[in-house]
Amino acid sequence: MASFVRAALALAFMTFASVSAFADEARGKIASIDPENYVLVLDGNRTFAIPEEFYVEDLEPGMTVVIQYEVVEGENVITDLEIGE
């Protein structure tokens, strides 16, 4: 019986851990971008941290983007970014 409980707890933990690993998505127009401070703001004042390894020099306010992001320590961190139409 104890091994069944341990297996059930392990399965519950793995399920919770995998659900929290999924990235969220945001779509909108870039309101502002500050590459020096690694911050991108979409319309509606939605703020995202830009990883240092991202190349953002081609991004400009007014561009439509689709952002994949994860929440890390309460901060929206971009994991992928696509320029829309």
PDB file of C-alpha atoms in Angstrom:
ATOM      1  CA  MET A   1       0.000   0.000   0.000  1.00  0.00           C
ATOM      2  CA  ALA A   2       2.841   2.401   0.834  1.00  0.00           C
ATOM      3  CA  SER A   3       4.436   1.867  -2.575  1.00  0.00           C
ATOM      4  CA  PHE A   4       1.090   2.677  -4.248  1.00  0.00           C
ATOM      5  CA  VAL A   5       0.859   5.951  -2.309  1.00  0.00           C
ATOM      6  CA  ARG A   6       4.444   6.857  -3.213  1.00  0.00           C
ATOM      7  CA  ALA A   7       3.767   6.080  -6.882  1.00  0.00           C
ATOM      8  CA  ALA A   8       0.593   8.186  -6.841  1.00  0.00           C
ATOM      9  CA  LEU A   9       2.436  11.104  -5.218  1.00  0.00           C
ATOM     10  CA  ALA A  10       5.275  10.824  -7.728  1.00  0.00           C
ATOM     11  CA  LEU A  11       2.796  10.830 -10.626  1.00  0.00           C
ATOM     12  CA  ALA A  12       0.998  13.864  -9.193  1.00  0.00           C
ATOM     13  CA  PHE A  13       4.301  15.730  -8.803  1.00  0.00           C
ATOM     14  CA  MET A  14       5.416  14.897 -12.363  1.00  0.00           C
ATOM     15  CA  THR A  15       2.050  16.026 -13.753  1.00  0.00           C
ATOM     16  CA  PHE A  16       2.237  19.340 -11.874  1.00  0.00           C
ATOM     17  CA  ALA A  17       5.849  19.901 -12.911  1.00  0.00           C
ATOM     18  CA  SER A  18       5.118  19.296 -16.592  1.00  0.00           C
ATOM     19  CA  VAL A  19       2.072  21.587 -16.600  1.00  0.00           C
ATOM     20  CA  SER A  20       4.064  24.467 -15.107  1.00  0.00           C
ATOM     21  CA  ALA A  21       6.727  24.088 -17.811  1.00  0.00           C
ATOM     22  CA  PHE A  22       4.372  25.090 -20.654  1.00  0.00           C
ATOM     23  CA  ALA A  23       4.976  28.546 -22.075  1.00  0.00           C
ATOM     24  CA  ASP A  24       2.222  31.124 -22.348  1.00  0.00           C
ATOM     25  CA  GLU A  25       1.568  33.192 -25.455  1.00  0.00           C
ATOM     26  CA  ALA A  26       0.939  36.895 -25.976  1.00  0.00           C
ATOM     27  CA  ARG A  27       0.082  38.718 -29.197  1.00  0.00           C
ATOM     28  CA  GLY A  28       0.086  42.416 -29.826  1.00  0.00           C
ATOM     29  CA  LYS A  29       1.908  45.459 -31.077  1.00  0.00           C
ATOM     30  CA  ILE A  30       5.183  46.586 -29.587  1.00  0.00           C
ATOM     31  CA  ALA A  31       4.538  49.744 -27.572  1.00  0.00           C
ATOM     32  CA  SER A  32       8.201  50.211 -26.648  1.00  0.00           C
ATOM     33  CA  ILE A  33      11.451  48.334 -26.561  1.00  0.00           C
ATOM     34  CA  ASP A  34      14.496  49.022 -24.400  1.00  0.00           C
ATOM     35  CA  PRO A  35      17.321  46.713 -25.534  1.00  0.00           C
ATOM     36  CA  GLU A  36      19.787  48.214 -23.053  1.00  0.00           C
ATOM     37  CA  ASN A  37      17.601  47.180 -20.102  1.00  0.00           C
ATOM     38  CA  TYR A  38      16.242  44.059 -21.836  1.00  0.00           C
ATOM     39  CA  VAL A  39      12.579  45.111 -21.658  1.00  0.00           C
ATOM     40  CA  LEU A  40       9.828  44.893 -24.287  1.00  0.00           C
ATOM     41  CA  VAL A  41       6.366  46.354 -23.698  1.00  0.00           C
ATOM     42  CA  LEU A  42       3.325  45.354 -25.748  1.00  0.00           C
ATOM     43  CA  ASP A  43       0.147  47.368 -26.144  1.00  0.00           C
ATOM     44  CA  GLY A  44      -1.941  47.109 -23.003  1.00  0.00           C
ATOM     45  CA  ASN A  45       1.211  47.709 -20.937  1.00  0.00           C
ATOM     46  CA  ARG A  46       2.209  44.020 -20.903  1.00  0.00           C
ATOM     47  CA  THR A  47       5.913  43.886 -19.995  1.00  0.00           C
ATOM     48  CA  PHE A  48       8.387  41.151 -20.948  1.00  0.00           C
ATOM     49  CA  ALA A  49      12.025  40.540 -20.104  1.00  0.00           C
ATOM     50  CA  ILE A  50      14.254  39.988 -23.132  1.00  0.00           C
ATOM     51  CA  PRO A  51      16.969  37.331 -22.713  1.00  0.00           C
ATOM     52  CA  GLU A  52      20.446  38.724 -23.370  1.00  0.00           C
ATOM     53  CA  GLU A  53      21.050  36.289 -26.237  1.00  0.00           C
ATOM     54  CA  PHE A  54      18.049  37.599 -28.233  1.00  0.00           C
ATOM     55  CA  TYR A  55      18.775  39.808 -31.251  1.00  0.00           C
ATOM     56  CA  VAL A  56      16.219  42.626 -31.042  1.00  0.00           C
ATOM     57  CA  GLU A  57      17.784  45.392 -33.128  1.00  0.00           C
ATOM     58  CA  ASP A  58      15.239  44.853 -35.941  1.00  0.00           C
ATOM     59  CA  LEU A  59      12.235  45.250 -33.631  1.00  0.00           C
ATOM     60  CA  GLU A  60      10.428  48.589 -33.602  1.00  0.00           C
ATOM     61  CA  PRO A  61       7.385  50.068 -31.871  1.00  0.00           C
ATOM     62  CA  GLY A  62       4.235  49.380 -33.863  1.00  0.00           C
ATOM     63  CA  MET A  63       5.328  45.933 -35.084  1.00  0.00           C
ATOM     64  CA  THR A  64       2.910  43.085 -34.431  1.00  0.00           C
ATOM     65  CA  VAL A  65       4.522  40.147 -32.627  1.00  0.00           C
ATOM     66  CA  VAL A  66       3.647  36.780 -31.142  1.00  0.00           C
ATOM     67  CA  ILE A  67       5.588  36.089 -27.958  1.00  0.00           C
ATOM     68  CA  GLN A  68       6.071  32.778 -26.196  1.00  0.00           C
ATOM     69  CA  TYR A  69       7.060  33.363 -22.580  1.00  0.00           C
ATOM     70  CA  GLU A  70       7.445  31.744 -19.192  1.00  0.00           C
ATOM     71  CA  VAL A  71       6.868  33.351 -15.825  1.00  0.00           C
ATOM     72  CA  VAL A  72      10.125  33.205 -13.863  1.00  0.00           C
ATOM     73  CA  GLU A  73      10.086  34.620 -10.348  1.00  0.00           C
ATOM     74  CA  GLY A  74       7.055  36.748 -11.224  1.00  0.00           C
ATOM     75  CA  GLU A  75       8.591  38.114 -14.432  1.00  0.00           C
ATOM     76  CA  ASN A  76       7.431  37.339 -17.992  1.00  0.00           C
ATOM     77  CA  VAL A  77      10.571  36.091 -19.770  1.00  0.00           C
ATOM     78  CA  ILE A  78      10.466  35.729 -23.560  1.00  0.00           C
ATOM     79  CA  THR A  79      11.342  32.249 -24.815  1.00  0.00           C
ATOM     80  CA  ASP A  80      10.453  32.846 -28.479  1.00  0.00           C
ATOM     81  CA  LEU A  81       9.296  35.791 -30.571  1.00  0.00           C
ATOM     82  CA  GLU A  82       7.817  35.889 -34.064  1.00  0.00           C
ATOM     83  CA  ILE A  83       7.088  38.989 -36.099  1.00  0.00           C
ATOM     84  CA  GLY A  84       3.469  38.990 -37.271  1.00  0.00           C
ATOM     85  CA  GLU A  85       1.686  40.807 -40.042  1.00  0.00           C
TER      86      GLU A  85
END
